[in-house]
Amino acid sequence: MLPSLRIAGAAIVVAGLLLGYQEASRGITAEEIRAHTQYLAQDELRGRAPGSRGGDLASDYIRAQFREMGLQPLGGSYFQEVPLVGVTPDPATIDLAFEVDEGRLPLSYPSEAVIWPGAPLGSPVQVAAELVFVGYGIHAPEWSWDDYDGRDVSGKVVVILIGDPPAPPEEPDLFDGPALTYYGRWTYKYEEARRRGAAGALLVHADDAAGYGWSVVGSSWTGEQLVLPDAGDDPPVVLQGWITQEAGRKALGLAGLDLTELYARAARRDFAPVRTGITVRAGMDGRTRTLSSRNVVAYRPGTSAEDVVMFTAHYDHLGVGPPVDGDSIYNGAYDNASGVALLLEVAEAFAELEAGTRRGTVFMATTAEEAGLLGASHYVHNPLVPLERTLAVINVDGANLWGETDDVVPLGAARSNLGRVVQPRADELGLQILPDPQPAEGAFFRSDHFAFARAGIPVLYIRHGLRFRDRPEGWGARRMEQWAMDNYHQPSDEYHPELDFSGAVQQARLVFGIGYDIADSDFVPEWDEGSPFR
């Protein structure tokens, strides 16, 4: 009996199983996920930076796995070339200072400020411009919010708070309450500053709003910064960077401004930009190079439809960077060798289905995610399968390395009808569906699926749960908080033999089941009414 999905009110019920589905699902094993993770996170791959030999070795490995599974290339190759431009500032030339008539405040790089050129270097960067405080730097007509208040900041350096404005008691749903919106992401802040013609944009870092410490700023934004060559029509923001909260407090204090009071003013809808009278002087030199990396893409055709379901995970990480405790290789075992390992296991499960699926399946390991979802964005603008035929994208960024859980966090499930597909498969695995446990960190906007969401495609980001079996209550939340502070984007994100991949198996079987139920049915994924992505 062929499987089908029966829509019953708000639920989808699995009415039958294709011969081979259960066997293929059981074929997803901890041993294979471990082996893939161990290979991709080894020191010999040198952190898998885009365009590096280690990155190429990783993509070669993924291609070999796809080929061995019998999956097909798209467009004649398993590789989609992704052209990139790398800009590397010379630390010895970096200078950032804030000046008023009464004095000058230089900031130390990288302990107080991390800055870089916002465009390829044709000549040394020299900026001398007034500093304007623009609050959260948000223009959101749907919330009747405009931090720029129609003011002209072209040629200025804007200083911006990260995150969203806090929701007041009388308007608890403002900017989705405690959940971070895209307006709160650093990517949006730079995009809006660019649209406004700013010469520079400096973000004020805060550990609680960012969800990580200043050390992550150093590991992520020092060294080479990558961009796609087609930068769009707006002129670039020449100076980009982060400053610590204390540095921001001292700099604004030169003009007699109090950062705490400015936070309070920025939380109001009637906020207007504050011209500080402070001159920002910044300079740096460095080098620009063109390079190429690659997405790795494989395909299994559907038996009766041209539509596809896509599965994604990024294989890049930060490469070799500043040494921490004598280690300079940023291996990225959890982020995201483990997610690629899970992707490979899911791809193998689909490849082993004897009768295939009605719709096709596409598996893509992306590059340059850490640089701002660049590989995924390049694919969206140069799709190998038309976007209108791509029904859904299921993404994994971090497979569970600490054991089985009783819960799962499928981000995006509450934004579209995909939640109706997730529920029966989660029930089957004994997993309770929970909302994002840390909505203020905005995880939904921070991985490759978001590039597809912006293009209108319903997405899921399957994050593992935190209620670990045989662990005390709260152990998982504490473990992940500690990992974020100590290991995120650090050399200590390494493979260890004692890692427990049994939870990754749960996660992979859930991804496989959800994808199978979409690929082998007539179900049409759709964003909810009122969604900004619809």
GROMACS .gro file of C-alpha atoms in nm, residues 11-396:
model
  386
   11ALA     CA    1  -0.329   1.756   1.171
   12ILE     CA    2  -0.164   1.538   0.911
   13VAL     CA    3  -0.191   1.167   0.980
   14VAL     CA    4   0.052   0.916   0.833
   15ALA     CA    5  -0.178   0.655   0.679
   16GLY     CA    6   0.081   0.410   0.553
   17LEU     CA    7   0.451   0.348   0.512
   18LEU     CA    8   0.637   0.290   0.190
   19LEU     CA    9   0.820  -0.041   0.177
   20GLY     CA   10   1.170   0.035   0.293
   21TYR     CA   11   1.100   0.356   0.486
   22GLN     CA   12   1.137   0.197   0.829
   23GLU     CA   13   1.449   0.010   0.723
   24ALA     CA   14   1.601   0.327   0.578
   25SER     CA   15   1.522   0.518   0.896
   26ARG     CA   16   1.678   0.247   1.111
   27GLY     CA   17   1.984   0.266   0.887
   28ILE     CA   18   2.062   0.610   1.033
   29THR     CA   19   2.324   0.526   1.296
   30ALA     CA   20   2.530   0.704   1.557
   31GLU     CA   21   2.844   0.533   1.426
   32GLU     CA   22   2.811   0.685   1.079
   33ILE     CA   23   2.725   1.032   1.206
   34ARG     CA   24   3.026   1.009   1.437
   35ALA     CA   25   3.257   0.903   1.154
   36HIS     CA   26   3.151   1.189   0.927
   37THR     CA   27   3.182   1.440   1.210
   38GLN     CA   28   3.526   1.313   1.309
   39TYR     CA   29   3.654   1.343   0.953
   40LEU     CA   30   3.518   1.691   0.890
   41ALA     CA   31   3.636   1.827   1.228
   42GLN     CA   32   3.991   1.689   1.214
   43ASP     CA   33   4.287   1.927   1.236
   44GLU     CA   34   4.401   1.833   0.885
   45LEU     CA   35   4.102   2.023   0.743
   46ARG     CA   36   4.221   2.337   0.920
   47GLY     CA   37   3.877   2.465   1.012
   48ARG     CA   38   3.723   2.434   0.661
   49ALA     CA   39   3.748   2.803   0.568
   50PRO     CA   40   3.591   2.888   0.230
   51GLY     CA   41   3.842   2.877  -0.052
   52SER     CA   42   4.106   2.703   0.159
   53ARG     CA   43   4.258   2.360   0.101
   54GLY     CA   44   4.074   2.234   0.410
   55GLY     CA   45   3.745   2.368   0.276
   56ASP     CA   46   3.810   2.196  -0.057
   57LEU     CA   47   3.896   1.869   0.117
   58ALA     CA   48   3.565   1.889   0.303
   59SER     CA   49   3.366   1.955  -0.013
   60ASP     CA   50   3.552   1.674  -0.193
   61TYR     CA   51   3.457   1.438   0.090
   62ILE     CA   52   3.090   1.539   0.077
   63ARG     CA   53   3.084   1.499  -0.302
   64ALA     CA   54   3.236   1.151  -0.272
   65GLN     CA   55   2.967   1.053  -0.022
   66PHE     CA   56   2.687   1.178  -0.248
   67ARG     CA   57   2.836   0.997  -0.548
   68GLU     CA   58   2.874   0.673  -0.353
   69MET     CA   59   2.508   0.694  -0.252
   70GLY     CA   60   2.408   0.707  -0.618
   71LEU     CA   61   2.265   1.059  -0.593
   72GLN     CA   62   2.284   1.269  -0.908
   73PRO     CA   63   2.464   1.598  -0.970
   74LEU     CA   64   2.266   1.903  -1.083
   75GLY     CA   65   2.383   2.093  -1.389
   76GLY     CA   66   2.647   1.835  -1.464
   77SER     CA   67   2.843   1.876  -1.140
   78TYR     CA   68   2.806   1.819  -0.768
   79PHE     CA   69   2.975   2.157  -0.717
   80GLN     CA   70   2.813   2.496  -0.752
   81GLU     CA   71   3.092   2.750  -0.764
   82VAL     CA   72   3.045   3.046  -0.529
   83PRO     CA   73   3.257   3.351  -0.620
   84LEU     CA   74   3.373   3.550  -0.320
   85VAL     CA   75   3.576   3.859  -0.241
   86GLY     CA   76   3.798   3.848   0.067
   87VAL     CA   77   3.902   4.165   0.247
   88THR     CA   78   4.174   4.135   0.512
   89PRO     CA   79   4.265   4.443   0.715
   90ASP     CA   80   4.623   4.472   0.840
   91PRO     CA   81   4.597   4.496   1.223
   92ALA     CA   82   4.910   4.709   1.236
   93THR     CA   83   4.734   4.978   1.032
   94ILE     CA   84   4.403   4.983   1.218
   95ASP     CA   85   4.325   5.304   1.399
   96LEU     CA   86   3.994   5.409   1.553
   97ALA     CA   87   3.947   5.715   1.768
   98PHE     CA   88   3.671   5.950   1.883
   99GLU     CA   89   3.755   6.321   1.898
  100VAL     CA   90   3.606   6.638   2.046
  101ASP     CA   91   3.769   6.975   2.100
  102GLU     CA   92   3.862   6.875   2.453
  103GLY     CA   93   4.039   6.553   2.368
  104ARG     CA   94   4.076   6.225   2.184
  105LEU     CA   95   3.973   5.871   2.281
  106PRO     CA   96   4.153   5.593   2.089
  107LEU     CA   97   4.011   5.241   2.112
  108SER     CA   98   4.231   4.932   2.125
  109TYR     CA   99   4.196   4.666   1.855
  110PRO     CA  100   4.063   4.402   1.914
  111SER     CA  101   3.999   4.433   2.289
  112GLU     CA  102   3.769   4.738   2.264
  113ALA     CA  103   3.680   4.754   1.895
  114VAL     CA  104   3.687   4.528   1.592
  115ILE     CA  105   3.657   4.710   1.259
  116TRP     CA  106   3.698   4.615   0.894
  117PRO     CA  107   3.641   4.768   0.548
  118GLY     CA  108   3.285   4.731   0.422
  119ALA     CA  109   3.403   4.705   0.062
  120PRO     CA  110   3.705   4.569  -0.129
  121LEU     CA  111   4.017   4.773  -0.064
  122GLY     CA  112   4.123   4.980  -0.364
  123SER     CA  113   4.319   5.210  -0.138
  124PRO     CA  114   4.363   5.256   0.237
  125VAL     CA  115   4.040   5.335   0.423
  126GLN     CA  116   4.026   5.682   0.574
  127VAL     CA  117   3.711   5.801   0.750
  128ALA     CA  118   3.658   6.130   0.931
  129ALA     CA  119   3.290   6.188   1.002
  130GLU     CA  120   3.048   6.290   1.272
  131LEU     CA  121   2.914   6.017   1.500
  132VAL     CA  122   2.534   5.995   1.510
  133PHE     CA  123   2.354   5.774   1.762
  134VAL     CA  124   2.058   5.608   1.584
  135GLY     CA  125   1.924   5.389   1.864
  136TYR     CA  126   1.845   5.041   1.733
  137GLY     CA  127   1.885   5.155   1.373
  138ILE     CA  128   1.543   5.019   1.271
  139HIS     CA  129   1.296   5.133   1.007
  140ALA     CA  130   0.986   4.913   1.049
  141PRO     CA  131   0.669   5.068   0.903
  142GLU     CA  132   0.456   4.773   1.019
  143TRP     CA  133   0.543   4.867   1.377
  144SER     CA  134   0.522   5.242   1.309
  145TRP     CA  135   0.888   5.263   1.406
  146ASP     CA  136   1.165   5.467   1.245
  147ASP     CA  137   1.484   5.524   1.440
  148TYR     CA  138   1.620   5.738   1.157
  149ASP     CA  139   1.313   5.964   1.174
  150GLY     CA  140   1.368   6.072   0.816
  151ARG     CA  141   1.701   6.234   0.908
  152ASP     CA  142   1.989   6.238   0.662
  153VAL     CA  143   2.286   6.037   0.791
  154SER     CA  144   2.466   6.008   0.459
  155GLY     CA  145   2.838   6.042   0.508
  156LYS     CA  146   2.804   6.001   0.887
  157VAL     CA  147   2.921   5.719   1.114
  158VAL     CA  148   2.618   5.573   1.292
  159VAL     CA  149   2.644   5.394   1.624
  160ILE     CA  150   2.373   5.130   1.671
  161LEU     CA  151   2.243   4.916   1.956
  162ILE     CA  152   2.203   4.548   1.875
  163GLY     CA  153   1.877   4.364   1.926
  164ASP     CA  154   1.520   4.494   1.914
  165PRO     CA  155   1.370   4.770   2.129
  166PRO     CA  156   1.220   4.622   2.447
  167ALA     CA  157   0.843   4.571   2.444
  168PRO     CA  158   0.673   4.796   2.703
  169PRO     CA  159   0.397   4.659   2.932
  170GLU     CA  160   0.130   4.847   2.738
  171GLU     CA  161   0.250   4.693   2.408
  172PRO     CA  162   0.384   4.346   2.494
  173ASP     CA  163   0.386   4.224   2.134
  174LEU     CA  164   0.602   4.507   2.001
  175PHE     CA  165   0.871   4.349   1.781
  176ASP     CA  166   0.731   4.008   1.882
  177GLY     CA  167   0.795   4.068   2.251
  178PRO     CA  168   1.095   3.872   2.385
  179ALA     CA  169   1.163   3.703   2.050
  180LEU     CA  170   1.430   3.862   1.834
  181THR     CA  171   1.310   3.977   1.493
  182TYR     CA  172   1.527   4.023   1.187
  183TYR     CA  173   1.541   4.393   1.272
  184GLY     CA  174   1.751   4.299   1.573
  185ARG     CA  175   2.015   4.110   1.377
  186TRP     CA  176   2.352   4.264   1.302
  187THR     CA  177   2.305   4.187   0.932
  188TYR     CA  178   1.995   4.407   0.918
  189LYS     CA  179   2.170   4.692   1.101
  190TYR     CA  180   2.443   4.710   0.835
  191GLU     CA  181   2.191   4.671   0.551
  192GLU     CA  182   1.981   4.964   0.676
  193ALA     CA  183   2.287   5.182   0.737
  194ARG     CA  184   2.389   5.111   0.380
  195ARG     CA  185   2.048   5.209   0.247
  196ARG     CA  186   2.083   5.535   0.441
  197GLY     CA  187   2.419   5.616   0.283
  198ALA     CA  188   2.617   5.603   0.608
  199ALA     CA  189   2.995   5.611   0.576
  200GLY     CA  190   3.033   5.386   0.879
  201ALA     CA  191   2.831   5.172   1.116
  202LEU     CA  192   2.951   5.066   1.461
  203LEU     CA  193   2.744   4.821   1.664
  204VAL     CA  194   2.750   4.831   2.044
  205HIS     CA  195   2.802   4.475   2.164
  206ALA     CA  196   2.618   4.339   2.469
  207ASP     CA  197   2.659   3.978   2.578
  208ASP     CA  198   2.296   3.930   2.675
  209ALA     CA  199   2.152   4.077   2.355
  210ALA     CA  200   2.399   3.895   2.129
  211GLY     CA  201   2.386   3.562   2.310
  212TYR     CA  202   2.765   3.535   2.309
  213GLY     CA  203   3.065   3.711   2.455
  214TRP     CA  204   3.310   3.961   2.311
  215SER     CA  205   3.554   3.678   2.235
  216VAL     CA  206   3.317   3.562   1.959
  217VAL     CA  207   3.333   3.908   1.801
  218GLY     CA  208   3.710   3.872   1.792
  219SER     CA  209   3.709   3.523   1.645
  220SER     CA  210   3.438   3.600   1.388
  221TRP     CA  211   3.525   3.950   1.264
  222THR     CA  212   3.902   3.970   1.277
  223GLY     CA  213   4.101   3.841   0.983
  224GLU     CA  214   3.955   3.804   0.637
  225GLN     CA  215   3.593   3.907   0.580
  226LEU     CA  216   3.406   3.761   0.284
  227VAL     CA  217   3.139   3.916   0.064
  228LEU     CA  218   2.964   3.818  -0.256
  229PRO     CA  219   3.098   4.022  -0.550
  230ASP     CA  220   2.757   4.164  -0.649
  231ALA     CA  221   2.702   4.412  -0.368
  232GLY     CA  222   2.388   4.580  -0.507
  233ASP     CA  223   2.311   4.939  -0.601
  234ASP     CA  224   2.361   5.119  -0.270
  235PRO     CA  225   2.712   5.250  -0.196
  236PRO     CA  226   2.896   5.039   0.063
  237VAL     CA  227   2.936   5.131   0.426
  238VAL     CA  228   3.309   5.194   0.416
  239LEU     CA  229   3.367   5.137   0.788
  240GLN     CA  230   3.197   4.847   0.966
  241GLY     CA  231   3.261   4.717   1.313
  242TRP     CA  232   3.174   4.644   1.673
  243ILE     CA  233   3.265   4.826   1.992
  244THR     CA  234   3.227   4.701   2.347
  245GLN     CA  235   2.954   4.845   2.562
  246GLU     CA  236   3.213   5.008   2.789
  247ALA     CA  237   3.391   5.160   2.489
  248GLY     CA  238   3.060   5.299   2.366
  249ARG     CA  239   2.994   5.444   2.709
  250LYS     CA  240   3.332   5.619   2.714
  251ALA     CA  241   3.307   5.744   2.356
  252LEU     CA  242   2.960   5.895   2.397
  253GLY     CA  243   3.067   6.037   2.727
  254LEU     CA  244   3.302   6.269   2.538
  255ALA     CA  245   2.990   6.460   2.433
  256GLY     CA  246   2.835   6.450   2.777
  257LEU     CA  247   2.598   6.170   2.671
  258ASP     CA  248   2.510   5.882   2.902
  259LEU     CA  249   2.471   5.543   2.733
  260THR     CA  250   2.221   5.418   2.991
  261GLU     CA  251   2.001   5.721   2.928
  262LEU     CA  252   2.038   5.671   2.552
  263TYR     CA  253   1.919   5.311   2.587
  264ALA     CA  254   1.605   5.447   2.758
  265ARG     CA  255   1.549   5.706   2.485
  266ALA     CA  256   1.602   5.447   2.210
  267ALA     CA  257   1.327   5.229   2.359
  268ARG     CA  258   1.064   5.493   2.271
  269ARG     CA  259   0.876   5.518   1.943
  270ASP     CA  260   0.937   5.893   1.932
  271PHE     CA  261   1.315   5.849   1.938
  272ALA     CA  262   1.511   6.067   1.695
  273PRO     CA  263   1.879   6.038   1.598
  274VAL     CA  264   2.124   6.217   1.827
  275ARG     CA  265   2.399   6.417   1.663
  276THR     CA  266   2.691   6.391   1.902
  277GLY     CA  267   2.942   6.643   1.770
  278ILE     CA  268   3.202   6.367   1.805
  279THR     CA  269   3.429   6.307   1.508
  280VAL     CA  270   3.514   5.947   1.431
  281ARG     CA  271   3.855   5.904   1.274
  282ALA     CA  272   3.930   5.559   1.140
  283GLY     CA  273   4.196   5.423   0.912
  284MET     CA  274   4.319   5.088   0.795
  285ASP     CA  275   4.493   4.919   0.507
  286GLY     CA  276   4.508   4.560   0.399
  287ARG     CA  277   4.455   4.340   0.099
  288THR     CA  278   4.172   4.224  -0.122
  289ARG     CA  279   4.158   3.899  -0.311
  290THR     CA  280   3.906   3.714  -0.522
  291LEU     CA  281   3.845   3.351  -0.442
  292SER     CA  282   3.601   3.076  -0.513
  293SER     CA  283   3.438   2.823  -0.288
  294ARG     CA  284   3.158   2.580  -0.363
  295ASN     CA  285   2.826   2.451  -0.249
  296VAL     CA  286   2.798   2.074  -0.278
  297VAL     CA  287   2.462   1.972  -0.423
  298ALA     CA  288   2.310   1.631  -0.498
  299TYR     CA  289   1.971   1.524  -0.626
  300ARG     CA  290   1.737   1.229  -0.635
  301PRO     CA  291   1.457   1.278  -0.890
  302GLY     CA  292   1.098   1.225  -0.792
  303THR     CA  293   0.899   0.942  -0.945
  304SER     CA  294   0.608   1.156  -1.066
  305ALA     CA  295   0.669   1.525  -0.992
  306GLU     CA  296   0.933   1.787  -1.064
  307ASP     CA  297   0.891   1.968  -0.733
  308VAL     CA  298   1.163   1.912  -0.472
  309VAL     CA  299   1.223   1.921  -0.100
  310MET     CA  300   1.566   2.058  -0.008
  311PHE     CA  301   1.788   1.970   0.289
  312THR     CA  302   2.076   2.199   0.390
  313ALA     CA  303   2.368   2.220   0.631
  314HIS     CA  304   2.679   2.440   0.605
  315TYR     CA  305   3.021   2.274   0.600
  316ASP     CA  306   3.239   2.584   0.638
  317HIS     CA  307   3.385   2.715   0.961
  318LEU     CA  308   3.635   2.984   1.060
  319GLY     CA  309   3.959   2.820   0.947
  320VAL     CA  310   4.275   2.916   1.133
  321GLY     CA  311   4.253   3.219   1.362
  322PRO     CA  312   4.389   3.378   1.678
  323PRO     CA  313   4.529   3.110   1.911
  324VAL     CA  314   4.340   3.031   2.230
  325ASP     CA  315   4.532   2.824   2.486
  326GLY     CA  316   4.783   2.741   2.214
  327ASP     CA  317   4.525   2.616   1.960
  328SER     CA  318   4.455   2.820   1.646
  329ILE     CA  319   4.243   2.572   1.446
  330TYR     CA  320   3.872   2.648   1.464
  331ASN     CA  321   3.752   2.294   1.390
  332GLY     CA  322   3.378   2.356   1.419
  333ALA     CA  323   3.281   2.005   1.530
  334TYR     CA  324   2.935   2.098   1.653
  335ASP     CA  325   2.916   2.401   1.423
  336ASN     CA  326   2.871   2.247   1.176
  337ALA     CA  327   3.061   1.927   1.099
  338SER     CA  328   2.792   1.750   1.298
  339GLY     CA  329   2.511   1.903   1.093
  340VAL     CA  330   2.676   1.796   0.766
  341ALA     CA  331   2.721   1.447   0.908
  342LEU     CA  332   2.350   1.441   0.984
  343LEU     CA  333   2.271   1.569   0.633
  344LEU     CA  334   2.476   1.287   0.482
  345GLU     CA  335   2.289   1.027   0.686
  346VAL     CA  336   1.954   1.170   0.579
  347ALA     CA  337   2.067   1.175   0.216
  348GLU     CA  338   2.174   0.812   0.242
  349ALA     CA  339   1.837   0.717   0.389
  350PHE     CA  340   1.658   0.875   0.092
  351ALA     CA  341   1.901   0.712  -0.151
  352GLU     CA  342   1.816   0.371  -0.004
  353LEU     CA  343   1.438   0.403  -0.049
  354GLU     CA  344   1.356   0.134  -0.300
  355ALA     CA  345   1.058   0.311  -0.455
  356GLY     CA  346   1.189   0.666  -0.413
  357THR     CA  347   0.949   0.953  -0.345
  358ARG     CA  348   0.692   1.122  -0.565
  359ARG     CA  349   0.876   1.450  -0.546
  360GLY     CA  350   1.248   1.497  -0.580
  361THR     CA  351   1.493   1.558  -0.296
  362VAL     CA  352   1.793   1.792  -0.304
  363PHE     CA  353   2.078   1.784  -0.053
  364MET     CA  354   2.309   2.084  -0.027
  365ALA     CA  355   2.613   2.140   0.193
  366THR     CA  356   2.672   2.514   0.175
  367THR     CA  357   2.983   2.725   0.201
  368ALA     CA  358   3.043   3.066   0.364
  369GLU     CA  359   2.750   3.046   0.604
  370GLU     CA  360   2.966   3.189   0.880
  371ALA     CA  361   3.038   3.494   0.662
  372GLY     CA  362   2.668   3.582   0.641
  373LEU     CA  363   2.482   3.294   0.469
  374LEU     CA  364   2.674   3.367   0.149
  375GLY     CA  365   2.662   3.019  -0.005
  376ALA     CA  366   2.289   2.987   0.053
  377SER     CA  367   2.229   3.342  -0.074
  378HIS     CA  368   2.428   3.268  -0.389
  379TYR     CA  369   2.214   2.959  -0.449
  380VAL     CA  370   1.892   3.157  -0.402
  381HIS     CA  371   2.006   3.401  -0.671
  382ASN     CA  372   2.137   3.119  -0.893
  383PRO     CA  373   1.912   2.819  -0.818
  384LEU     CA  374   1.983   2.481  -0.973
  385VAL     CA  375   1.616   2.392  -0.929
  386PRO     CA  376   1.371   2.681  -0.987
  387LEU     CA  377   1.266   2.832  -0.656
  388GLU     CA  378   0.899   2.797  -0.749
  389ARG     CA  379   0.956   2.420  -0.761
  390THR     CA  380   1.132   2.414  -0.424
  391LEU     CA  381   0.850   2.339  -0.182
  392ALA     CA  382   1.037   2.349   0.149
  393VAL     CA  383   1.386   2.371   0.293
  394ILE     CA  384   1.488   2.176   0.604
  395ASN     CA  385   1.811   2.293   0.766
  396VAL     CA  386   2.038   2.154   1.038
   0.00000   0.00000   0.00000
